[in-house]
Coordinates of C-alpha atoms and ligand atoms in Angstrom, one line a residue:
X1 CA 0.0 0.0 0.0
X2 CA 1.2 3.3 -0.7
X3 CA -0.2 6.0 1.7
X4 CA 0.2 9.4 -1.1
X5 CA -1.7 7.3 -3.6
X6 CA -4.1 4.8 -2.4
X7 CA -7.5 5.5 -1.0
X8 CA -6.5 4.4 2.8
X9 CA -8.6 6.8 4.6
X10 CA -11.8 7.1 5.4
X11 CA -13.3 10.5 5.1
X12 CA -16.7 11.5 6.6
X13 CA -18.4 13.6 3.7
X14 CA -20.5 16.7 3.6
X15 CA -24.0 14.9 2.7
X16 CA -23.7 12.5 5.7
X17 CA -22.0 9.1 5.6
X18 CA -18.2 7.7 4.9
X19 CA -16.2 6.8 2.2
X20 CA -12.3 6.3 0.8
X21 CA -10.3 9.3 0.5
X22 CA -7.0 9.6 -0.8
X23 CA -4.2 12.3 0.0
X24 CA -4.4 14.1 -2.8
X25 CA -8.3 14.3 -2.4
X26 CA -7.7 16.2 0.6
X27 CA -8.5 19.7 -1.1
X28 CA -12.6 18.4 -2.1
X29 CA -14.7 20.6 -0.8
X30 CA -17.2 17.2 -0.2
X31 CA -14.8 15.6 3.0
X32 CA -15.6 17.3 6.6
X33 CA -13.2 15.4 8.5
X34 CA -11.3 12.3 9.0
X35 CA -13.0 9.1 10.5
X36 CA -10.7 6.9 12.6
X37 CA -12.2 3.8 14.7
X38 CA -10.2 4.9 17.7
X39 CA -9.6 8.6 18.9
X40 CA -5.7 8.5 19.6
X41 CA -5.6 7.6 16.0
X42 CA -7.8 10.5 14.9
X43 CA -5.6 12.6 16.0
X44 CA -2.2 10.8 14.9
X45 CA -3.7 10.7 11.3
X46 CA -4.8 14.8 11.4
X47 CA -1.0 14.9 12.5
X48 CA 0.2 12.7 9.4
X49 CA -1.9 14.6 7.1
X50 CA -0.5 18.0 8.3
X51 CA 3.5 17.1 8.4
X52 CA 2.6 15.5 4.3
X53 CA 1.4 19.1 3.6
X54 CA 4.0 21.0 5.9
X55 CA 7.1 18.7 3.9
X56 CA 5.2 18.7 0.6
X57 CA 2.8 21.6 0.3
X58 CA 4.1 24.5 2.5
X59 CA 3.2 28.4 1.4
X60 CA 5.8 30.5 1.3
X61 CA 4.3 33.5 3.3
X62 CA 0.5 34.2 5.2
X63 CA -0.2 35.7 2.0
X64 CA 0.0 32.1 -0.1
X65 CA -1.5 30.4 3.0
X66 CA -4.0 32.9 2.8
X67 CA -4.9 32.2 -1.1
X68 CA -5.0 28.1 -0.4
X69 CA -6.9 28.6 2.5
X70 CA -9.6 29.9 0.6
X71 CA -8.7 28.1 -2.6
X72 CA -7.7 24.6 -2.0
X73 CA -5.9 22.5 -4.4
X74 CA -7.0 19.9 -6.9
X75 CA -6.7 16.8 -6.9
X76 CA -3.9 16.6 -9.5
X77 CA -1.8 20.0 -7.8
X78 CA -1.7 18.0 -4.8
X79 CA -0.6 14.9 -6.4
X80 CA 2.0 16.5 -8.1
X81 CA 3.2 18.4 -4.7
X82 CA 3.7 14.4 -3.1
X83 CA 5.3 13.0 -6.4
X84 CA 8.7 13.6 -5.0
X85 CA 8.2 11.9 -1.8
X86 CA 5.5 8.8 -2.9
X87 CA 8.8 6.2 -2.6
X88 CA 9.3 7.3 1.1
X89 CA 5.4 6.1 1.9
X90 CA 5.2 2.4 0.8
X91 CA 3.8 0.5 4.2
X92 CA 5.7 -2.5 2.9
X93 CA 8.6 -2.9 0.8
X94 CA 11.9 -4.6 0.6
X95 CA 13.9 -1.2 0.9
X96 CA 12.4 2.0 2.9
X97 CA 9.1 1.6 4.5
X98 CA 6.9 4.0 6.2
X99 CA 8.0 4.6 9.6
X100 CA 9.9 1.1 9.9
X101 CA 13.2 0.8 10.7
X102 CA 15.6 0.1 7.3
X103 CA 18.1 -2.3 8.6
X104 CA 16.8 -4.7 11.6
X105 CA 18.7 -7.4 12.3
X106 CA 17.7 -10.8 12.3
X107 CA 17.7 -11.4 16.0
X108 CA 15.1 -9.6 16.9
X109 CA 11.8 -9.8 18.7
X110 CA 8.2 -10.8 16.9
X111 CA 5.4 -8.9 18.5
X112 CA 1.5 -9.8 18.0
X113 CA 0.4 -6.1 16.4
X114 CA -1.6 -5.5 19.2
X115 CA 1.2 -4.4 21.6
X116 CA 1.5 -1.3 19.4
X117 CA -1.8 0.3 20.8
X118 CA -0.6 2.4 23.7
X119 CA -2.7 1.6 26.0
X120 CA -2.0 -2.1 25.7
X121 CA -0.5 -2.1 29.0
X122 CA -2.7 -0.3 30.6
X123 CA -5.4 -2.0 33.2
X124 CA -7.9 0.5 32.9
X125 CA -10.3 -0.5 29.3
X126 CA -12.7 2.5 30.0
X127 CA -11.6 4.2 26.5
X128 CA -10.7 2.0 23.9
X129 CA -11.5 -1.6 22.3
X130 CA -9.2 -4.2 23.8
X131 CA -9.2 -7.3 21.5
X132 CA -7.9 -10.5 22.2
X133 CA -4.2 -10.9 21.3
X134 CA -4.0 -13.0 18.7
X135 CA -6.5 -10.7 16.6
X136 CA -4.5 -9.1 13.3
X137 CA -5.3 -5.5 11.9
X138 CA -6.2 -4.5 8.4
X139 CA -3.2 -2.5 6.6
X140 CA -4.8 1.0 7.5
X141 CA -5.1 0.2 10.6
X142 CA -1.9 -1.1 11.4
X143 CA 0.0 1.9 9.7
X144 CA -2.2 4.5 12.3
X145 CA -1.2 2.4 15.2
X146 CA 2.7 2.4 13.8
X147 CA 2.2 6.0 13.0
X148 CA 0.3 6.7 16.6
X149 CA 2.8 5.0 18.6
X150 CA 6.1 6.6 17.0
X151 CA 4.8 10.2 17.6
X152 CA 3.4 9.6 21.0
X153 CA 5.6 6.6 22.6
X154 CA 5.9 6.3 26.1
X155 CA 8.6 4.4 28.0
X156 CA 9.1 1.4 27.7
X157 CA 12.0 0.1 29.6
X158 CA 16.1 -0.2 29.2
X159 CA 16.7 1.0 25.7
X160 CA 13.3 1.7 24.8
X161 CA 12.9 5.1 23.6
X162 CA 10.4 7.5 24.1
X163 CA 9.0 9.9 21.5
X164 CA 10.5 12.8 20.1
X165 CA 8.7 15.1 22.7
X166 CA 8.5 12.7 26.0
X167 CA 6.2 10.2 26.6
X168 CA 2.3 11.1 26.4
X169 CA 2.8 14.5 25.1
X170 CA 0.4 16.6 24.2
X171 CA -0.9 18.2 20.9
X172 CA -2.6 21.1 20.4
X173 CA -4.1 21.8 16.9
X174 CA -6.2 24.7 15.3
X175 CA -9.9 24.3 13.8
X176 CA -11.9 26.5 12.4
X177 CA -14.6 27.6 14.7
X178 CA -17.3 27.5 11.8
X179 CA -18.9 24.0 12.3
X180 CA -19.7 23.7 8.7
X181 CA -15.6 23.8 7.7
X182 CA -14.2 21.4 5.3
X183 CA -11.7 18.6 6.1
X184 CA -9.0 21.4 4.2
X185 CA -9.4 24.3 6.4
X186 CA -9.3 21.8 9.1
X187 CA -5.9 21.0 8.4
X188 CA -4.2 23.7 6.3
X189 CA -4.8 26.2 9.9
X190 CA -2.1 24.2 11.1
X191 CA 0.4 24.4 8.0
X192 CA 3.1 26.6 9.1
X193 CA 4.5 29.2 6.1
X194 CA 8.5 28.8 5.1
X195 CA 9.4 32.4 6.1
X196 CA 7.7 31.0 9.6
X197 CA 9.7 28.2 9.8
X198 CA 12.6 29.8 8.7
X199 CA 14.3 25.8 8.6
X200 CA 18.4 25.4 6.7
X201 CA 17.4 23.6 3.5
X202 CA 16.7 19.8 3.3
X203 CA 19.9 18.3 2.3
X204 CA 18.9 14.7 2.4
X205 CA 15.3 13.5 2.4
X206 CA 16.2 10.6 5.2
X207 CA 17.1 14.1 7.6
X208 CA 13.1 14.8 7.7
X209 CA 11.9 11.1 6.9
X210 CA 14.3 9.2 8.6
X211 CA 13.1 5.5 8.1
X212 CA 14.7 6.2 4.3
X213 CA 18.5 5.8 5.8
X214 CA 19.6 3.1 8.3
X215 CA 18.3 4.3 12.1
X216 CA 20.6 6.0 14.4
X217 CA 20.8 3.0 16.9
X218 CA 21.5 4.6 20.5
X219 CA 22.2 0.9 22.1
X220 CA 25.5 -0.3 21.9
X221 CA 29.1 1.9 22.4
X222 CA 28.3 3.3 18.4
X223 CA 25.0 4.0 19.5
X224 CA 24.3 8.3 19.2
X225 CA 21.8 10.3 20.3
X226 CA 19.7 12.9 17.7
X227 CA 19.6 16.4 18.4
X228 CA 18.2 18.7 16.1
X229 CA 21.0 20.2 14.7
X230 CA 22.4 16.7 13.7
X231 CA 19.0 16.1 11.3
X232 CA 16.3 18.4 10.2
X233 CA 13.8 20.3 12.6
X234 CA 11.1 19.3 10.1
X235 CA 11.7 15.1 11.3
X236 CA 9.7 16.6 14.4
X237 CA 6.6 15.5 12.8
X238 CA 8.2 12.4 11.4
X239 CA 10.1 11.1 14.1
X240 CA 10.6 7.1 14.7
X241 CA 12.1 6.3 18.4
X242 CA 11.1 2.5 18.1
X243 CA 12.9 -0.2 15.7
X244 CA 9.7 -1.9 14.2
X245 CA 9.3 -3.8 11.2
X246 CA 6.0 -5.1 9.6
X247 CA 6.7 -9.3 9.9
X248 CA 5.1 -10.6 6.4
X249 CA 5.4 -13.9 7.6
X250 CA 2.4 -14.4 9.4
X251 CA -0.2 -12.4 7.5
X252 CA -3.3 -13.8 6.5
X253 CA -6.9 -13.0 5.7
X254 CA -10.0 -12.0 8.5
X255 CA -11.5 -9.4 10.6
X256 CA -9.3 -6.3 11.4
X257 CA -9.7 -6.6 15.4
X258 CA -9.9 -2.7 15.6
X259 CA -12.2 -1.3 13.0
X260 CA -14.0 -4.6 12.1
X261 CA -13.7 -4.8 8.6
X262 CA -14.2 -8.3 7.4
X263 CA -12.4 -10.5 5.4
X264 CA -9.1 -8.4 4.7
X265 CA -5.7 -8.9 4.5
X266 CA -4.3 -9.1 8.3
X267 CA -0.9 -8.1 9.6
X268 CA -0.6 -10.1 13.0
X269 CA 2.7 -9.2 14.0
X270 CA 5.9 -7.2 14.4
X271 CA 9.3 -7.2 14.8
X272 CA 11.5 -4.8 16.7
X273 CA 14.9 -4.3 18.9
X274 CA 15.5 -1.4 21.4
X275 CA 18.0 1.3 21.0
X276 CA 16.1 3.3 18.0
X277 CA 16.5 6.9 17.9
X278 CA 17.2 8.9 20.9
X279 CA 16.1 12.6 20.5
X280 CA 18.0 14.5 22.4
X281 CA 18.9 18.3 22.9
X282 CA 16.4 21.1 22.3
X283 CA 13.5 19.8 19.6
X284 CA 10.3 21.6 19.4
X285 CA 7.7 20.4 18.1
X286 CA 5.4 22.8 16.4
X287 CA 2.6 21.3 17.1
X288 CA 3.1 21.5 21.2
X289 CA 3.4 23.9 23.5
X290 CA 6.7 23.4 25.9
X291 CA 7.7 24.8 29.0
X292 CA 10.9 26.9 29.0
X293 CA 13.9 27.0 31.7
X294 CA 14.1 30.5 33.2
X295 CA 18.0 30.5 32.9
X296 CA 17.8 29.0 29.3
X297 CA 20.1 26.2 30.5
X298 CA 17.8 23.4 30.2
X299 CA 16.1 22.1 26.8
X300 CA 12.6 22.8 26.1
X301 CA 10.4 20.2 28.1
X302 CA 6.9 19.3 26.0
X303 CA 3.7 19.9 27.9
X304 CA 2.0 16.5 28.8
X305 CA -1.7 15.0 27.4
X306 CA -3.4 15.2 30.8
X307 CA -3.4 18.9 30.3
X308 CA -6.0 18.5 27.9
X309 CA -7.7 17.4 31.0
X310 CA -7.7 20.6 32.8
X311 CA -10.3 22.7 31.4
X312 CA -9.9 26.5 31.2
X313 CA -7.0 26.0 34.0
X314 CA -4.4 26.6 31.5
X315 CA -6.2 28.5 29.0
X316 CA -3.6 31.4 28.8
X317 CA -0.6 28.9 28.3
X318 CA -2.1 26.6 25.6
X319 CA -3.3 29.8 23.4
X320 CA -1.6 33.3 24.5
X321 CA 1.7 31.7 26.3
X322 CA 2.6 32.9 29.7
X323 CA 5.1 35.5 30.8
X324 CA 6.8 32.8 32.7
X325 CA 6.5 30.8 29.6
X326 CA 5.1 27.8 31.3
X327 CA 4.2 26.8 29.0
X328 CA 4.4 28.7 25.6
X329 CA 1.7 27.8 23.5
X330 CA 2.9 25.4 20.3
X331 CA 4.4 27.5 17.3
X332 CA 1.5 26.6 15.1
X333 CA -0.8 28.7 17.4
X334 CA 1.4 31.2 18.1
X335 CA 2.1 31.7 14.3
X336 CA -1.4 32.0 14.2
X337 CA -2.9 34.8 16.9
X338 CA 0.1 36.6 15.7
X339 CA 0.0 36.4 11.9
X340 CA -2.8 34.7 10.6
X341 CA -5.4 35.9 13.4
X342 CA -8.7 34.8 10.7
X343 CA -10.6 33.0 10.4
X344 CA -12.2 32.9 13.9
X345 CA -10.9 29.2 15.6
X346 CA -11.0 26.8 18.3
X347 CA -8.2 24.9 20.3
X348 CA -8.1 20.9 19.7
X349 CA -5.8 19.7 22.8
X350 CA -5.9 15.8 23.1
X351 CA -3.3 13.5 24.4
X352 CA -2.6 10.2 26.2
X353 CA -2.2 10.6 30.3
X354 CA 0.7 8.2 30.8
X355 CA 2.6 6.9 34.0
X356 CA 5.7 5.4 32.5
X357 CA 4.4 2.8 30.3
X358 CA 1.4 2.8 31.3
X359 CA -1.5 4.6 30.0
X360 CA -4.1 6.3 32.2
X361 CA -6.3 8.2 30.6
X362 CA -6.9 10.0 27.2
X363 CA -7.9 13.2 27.2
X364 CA -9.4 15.1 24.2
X365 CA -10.8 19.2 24.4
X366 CA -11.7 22.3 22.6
X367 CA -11.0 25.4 24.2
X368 CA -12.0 29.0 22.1
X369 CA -9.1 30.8 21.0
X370 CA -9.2 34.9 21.2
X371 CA -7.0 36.9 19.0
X372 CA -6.0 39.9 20.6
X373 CA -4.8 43.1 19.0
X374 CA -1.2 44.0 19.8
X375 CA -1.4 46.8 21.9
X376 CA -3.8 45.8 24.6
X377 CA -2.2 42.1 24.8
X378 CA 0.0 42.5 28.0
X379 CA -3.2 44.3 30.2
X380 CA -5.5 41.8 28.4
X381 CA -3.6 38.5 29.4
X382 CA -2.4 40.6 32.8
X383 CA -6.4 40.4 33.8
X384 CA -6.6 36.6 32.7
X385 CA -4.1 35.4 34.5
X386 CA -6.0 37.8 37.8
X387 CA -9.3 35.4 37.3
X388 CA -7.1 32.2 37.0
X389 CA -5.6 32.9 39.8
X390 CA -8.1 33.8 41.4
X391 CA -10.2 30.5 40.3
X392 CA -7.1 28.6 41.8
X393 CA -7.5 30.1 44.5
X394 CA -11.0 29.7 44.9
X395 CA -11.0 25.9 43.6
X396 CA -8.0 25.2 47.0
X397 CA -10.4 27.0 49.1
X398 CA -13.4 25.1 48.5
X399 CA -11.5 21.9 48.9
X400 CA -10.1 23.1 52.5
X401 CA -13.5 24.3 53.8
X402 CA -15.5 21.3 52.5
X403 CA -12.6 19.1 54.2
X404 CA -12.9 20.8 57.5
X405 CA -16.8 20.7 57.5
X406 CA -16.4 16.6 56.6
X407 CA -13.5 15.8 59.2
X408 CA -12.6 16.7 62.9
X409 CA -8.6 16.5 61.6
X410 CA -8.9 18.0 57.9
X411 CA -5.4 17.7 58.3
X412 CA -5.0 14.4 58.6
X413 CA -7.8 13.8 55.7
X414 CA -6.3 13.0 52.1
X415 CA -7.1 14.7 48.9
X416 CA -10.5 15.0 47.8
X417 CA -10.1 15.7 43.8
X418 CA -13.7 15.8 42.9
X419 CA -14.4 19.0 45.1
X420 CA -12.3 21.3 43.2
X421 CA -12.4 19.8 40.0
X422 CA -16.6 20.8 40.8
X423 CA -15.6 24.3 40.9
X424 CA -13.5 24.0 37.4
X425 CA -16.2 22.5 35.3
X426 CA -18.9 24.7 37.3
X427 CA -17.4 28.0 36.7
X428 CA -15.6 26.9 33.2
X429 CA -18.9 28.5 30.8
X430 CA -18.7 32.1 33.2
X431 CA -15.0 32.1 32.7
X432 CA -15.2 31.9 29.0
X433 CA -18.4 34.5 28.8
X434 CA -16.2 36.5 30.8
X435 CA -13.0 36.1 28.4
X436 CA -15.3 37.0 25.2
X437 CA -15.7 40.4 26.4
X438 CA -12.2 40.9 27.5
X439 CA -11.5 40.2 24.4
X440 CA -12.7 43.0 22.8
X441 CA -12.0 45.5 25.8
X442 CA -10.1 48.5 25.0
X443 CA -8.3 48.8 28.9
X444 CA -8.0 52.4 28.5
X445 CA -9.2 52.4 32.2
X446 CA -9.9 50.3 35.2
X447 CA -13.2 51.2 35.6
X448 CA -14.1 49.3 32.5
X449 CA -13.2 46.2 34.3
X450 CA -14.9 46.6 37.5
X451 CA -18.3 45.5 36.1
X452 CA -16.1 42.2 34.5
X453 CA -14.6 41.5 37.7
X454 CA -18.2 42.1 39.5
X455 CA -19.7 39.8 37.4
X456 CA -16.8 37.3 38.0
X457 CA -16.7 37.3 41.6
X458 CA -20.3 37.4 42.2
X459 CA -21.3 34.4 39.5
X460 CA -18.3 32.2 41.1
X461 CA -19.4 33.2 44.9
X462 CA -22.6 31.9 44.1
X463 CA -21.7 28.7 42.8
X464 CA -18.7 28.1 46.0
X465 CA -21.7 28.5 48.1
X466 CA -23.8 25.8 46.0
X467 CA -21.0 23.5 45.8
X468 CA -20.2 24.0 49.5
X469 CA -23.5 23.0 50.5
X470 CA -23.8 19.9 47.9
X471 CA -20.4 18.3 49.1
X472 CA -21.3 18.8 52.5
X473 CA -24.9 17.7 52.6
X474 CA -23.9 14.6 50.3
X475 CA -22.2 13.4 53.2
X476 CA -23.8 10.3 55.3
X477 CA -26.0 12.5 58.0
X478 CA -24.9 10.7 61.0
X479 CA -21.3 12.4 60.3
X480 CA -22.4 15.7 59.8
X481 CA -21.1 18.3 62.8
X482 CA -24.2 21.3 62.2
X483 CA -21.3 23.5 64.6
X484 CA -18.0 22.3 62.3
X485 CA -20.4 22.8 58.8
X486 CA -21.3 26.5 60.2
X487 CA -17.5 27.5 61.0
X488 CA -16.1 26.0 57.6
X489 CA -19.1 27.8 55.8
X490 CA -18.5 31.0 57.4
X491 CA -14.6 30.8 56.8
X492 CA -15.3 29.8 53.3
X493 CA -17.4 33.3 52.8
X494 CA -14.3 35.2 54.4
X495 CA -12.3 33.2 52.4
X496 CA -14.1 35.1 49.5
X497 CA -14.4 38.5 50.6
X498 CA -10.5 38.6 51.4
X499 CA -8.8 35.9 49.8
X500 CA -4.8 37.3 48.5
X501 CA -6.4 36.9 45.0
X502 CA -9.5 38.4 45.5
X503 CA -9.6 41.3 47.4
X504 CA -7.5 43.1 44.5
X505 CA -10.5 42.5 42.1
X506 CA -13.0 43.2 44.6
X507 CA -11.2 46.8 45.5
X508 CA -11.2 47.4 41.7
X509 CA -15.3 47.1 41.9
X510 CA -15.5 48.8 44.8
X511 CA -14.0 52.0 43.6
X512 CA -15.2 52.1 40.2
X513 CA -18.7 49.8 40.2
X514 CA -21.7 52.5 40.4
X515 CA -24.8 50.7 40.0
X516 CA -27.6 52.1 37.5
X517 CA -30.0 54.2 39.2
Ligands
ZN1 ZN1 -8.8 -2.1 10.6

């Protein structure tokens, strides 16, 4: 199968339904979106689709973005534009293969295919299909779990390496925010122009796609490790840390365990050795935002999937950046609230939650993204990170008062995560009505906050007070202490009239709010 000619993916189309789409379809105004049976591979393929147009298809400038944005390409420009690279994506061949490592040796281990799903080790089955292990996968479905696993790969013991950005990382890509986009605009927002990039020229092809040259092992006294300067920046979408290599041997014909099609060609196992490529140094990924050292003296280090479990929490990061730069959001969407700024667009943030090997969760989010006009970005992100704060704040109090109305040694007590994670999902759809009119807020003076901040502080004390009262009445009666509940209560209300956070906003409403007569 070759992946910039055959009709491996299935796209969902624009009068309802599926069918077989081929890369260079990609620009038909008819496909909506890519269909994948699992969601980790949804998001690996969007990320396949965008590094094909970022190596093969990139715009010189915002202003040729601009034009294909609105124009998209034929069938034929596009398949013209992956001409040069078609020999670099053959799944199975005697010389190169997609994302498979050129030279294995013959003492190596075979794998049933199924141990390249991430979460194969994992315990928890709450998110995925977990077929038995001697199922096979059909050919497209065995190249997005090759392809999910090489850009996402966690740990996996001595000499096992993880992916270019860490283990679990997250990925953070634009959409349009009209719901009626096409599949194209979908993923040419995240194309990045040359003069953006501003990369050295590709010398060799095997520097981006590096499964066309022999790997650079990284397990014996040879072995190297792979920072950027020793390849291209652009392999960050096409990196390969694991030595796998389709195994022909056993392939037969049946039901792909994964997306069910029947009677197709099956690929039941693997082979692969430790000590594949060992990024090293200071890569960034542009699709991921990373958190930088304050003295500059330690690389880059990738923001991890469960922050796509956090809600509004890191809004600022993910989209704007922080001062601090913890993190900064990912190049593509700083490119874009900088440069591109239209059309109007969401934040996809998905990722697996990992602890070493093991996978905990995934986690998979929208967030709105607000592009903000130069000159009022520092007092506009300045007030943002105020009502974060403040929400932390307000989210560590709620968990301390609820704790000491529940226990005589609160102390003592352990965590109770579901309390102030009830304050973040409560108070996430105020914080982002909140953050549509910032948005457009001139700043020219305080007082044109204090009716924000009123709104803010009064919406979120109400619903501290409801959640307050839920958590505590939901506990079993007999325990309840009316005297300890009435303390914890009151403190909690103090708590919100004077908390460090707080009390800045409220003194801002206080001098400025005048009601209407
Ligand atoms: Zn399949």
């Amino acid at each position: 199968m070759n992946l910039t000619a055959e009709r491996w993916l299935q796209g969902i189309c624009s009068r309802g339904g599926q069918g077989a789409v081929s890369v260079a379809e990609l620009g038909d105004a008819n496909w909506l979106d890519i269909y994948s049976p699992r969601p980790d591979f949804r998001g690996a393929l969007y990320q396949f689709l965008i590094g094909l147009l970022q190596i093969a298809y990139a715009p010189r400038d915002v202003k040729e973005w601009r034009d294909r944005y609105n124009r998209p390409p034929t069938h034929e420009e596009l398949q013209a534009a992956f001409e040069p690279f078609k020999h670099a994506f053959l799944l199975e061949n005697d010389g190169p293969a997609f994302m498979q490592d050129l030279a294995l040796p013959d003492e190596v281990n075979q794998l049933p295919v199924l141990e390249l799903l991430i979460d194969a080790g994992s315990s928890s089955n709450r998110y995925f299909n977990k077929p038995a292990s001697d199922h096979g996968l059909c050919e497209a479905c065995f190249t997005q779990a090759l392809l999910t696993l090489q850009i996402n790969a966690p740990s996996g013991g001595r000499g096992v390496r993880t992916s270019l950005r860490g283990g679990g990382p997250l990925t953070t890509l634009l959409l349009p925010a009209d719901e009626n986009a096409t599949l194209w605009q979908k993923l040419w927002l995240n194309v990045i122009p040359l003069d953006a990039l501003d990369h050295p020229p590709v010398k060799e092809l095997s520097d981006v796609l590096p499964w066309l040259a022999p790997t650079r092992t990284s397990d014996d006294k040879s072995g190297q490790d792979t920072p950027p300067e020793s390849v291209h920046p652009l392999q960050a979408y096409w990196s390969m840390p694991r030595r796998i290599r389709l195994d022909a041997s056993t392939v037969d014909q049946g039901p792909c365990a994964v997306c069910a099609a029947t009677n197709v060609r099956l690929i039941r196992h693997y082979r692969t050795r430790h000590g594949g490529t060992n990024y090293t140094g200071t890569w960034v990924h542009p699709l991921t935002p990373y958190s930088l050292d304050a003295k500059g003296e330690k690389p880059p280090i990738s923001s991890k999937g469960h922050q796509a479990g956090r809600g509004y929490r890191d809004w600022l990061g993910l989209v704007l950046g922080n001062d601090t730069h913890q993190p900064d959001a990912a190049k593509v969407v700083s490119h874009f609230t900088t440069k591109v700024r239209s059309p109007q667009a969401r934040l996809w943030c998905f990722g697996f939650s990992m602890s070493n090997m093991k996978s905990l969760c995934w986690y998979d989010s929208t967030l709105p993204v607000h592009v903000i006009e130069s000159d009022v970005l520092r007092p506009f992100t300045k007030t943002v990170k105020q009502l974060l704060d403040s929400a932390e704040e307000m989210a560590s109090t709620l968990h301390r008062q609820v704790k000491a109305a529940w226990f005589r040694r609160p102390g003592d007590a352990g965590n109770e995560p579901a309390v102030p994670q009830s304050f973040w999902q409560g108070s996430e759809a105020i914080f982002y009505r909140l953050l549509d009119e910032l948005a457009v807020l001139d700043f020219d003076s305080k007082a044109k906050l204090a009716p924000i901040y009123r709104r803010w502080l009064l919406e979120t004390r109400r619903l501290m007070l409801d959640l307050f009262d839920h958590w505590v009445l939901s506990s079993p009666f007999e325990h309840q202490d009316m005297q300890r509940v009435i303390k914890a209560r009151a403190a909690l209300t103090r708590d919100l009239n004077s908390g460090k956070t707080l009390k800045p906003l409220w003194e801002v409403v206080n001098r400025h709010h005048k009601e209407p007569a």
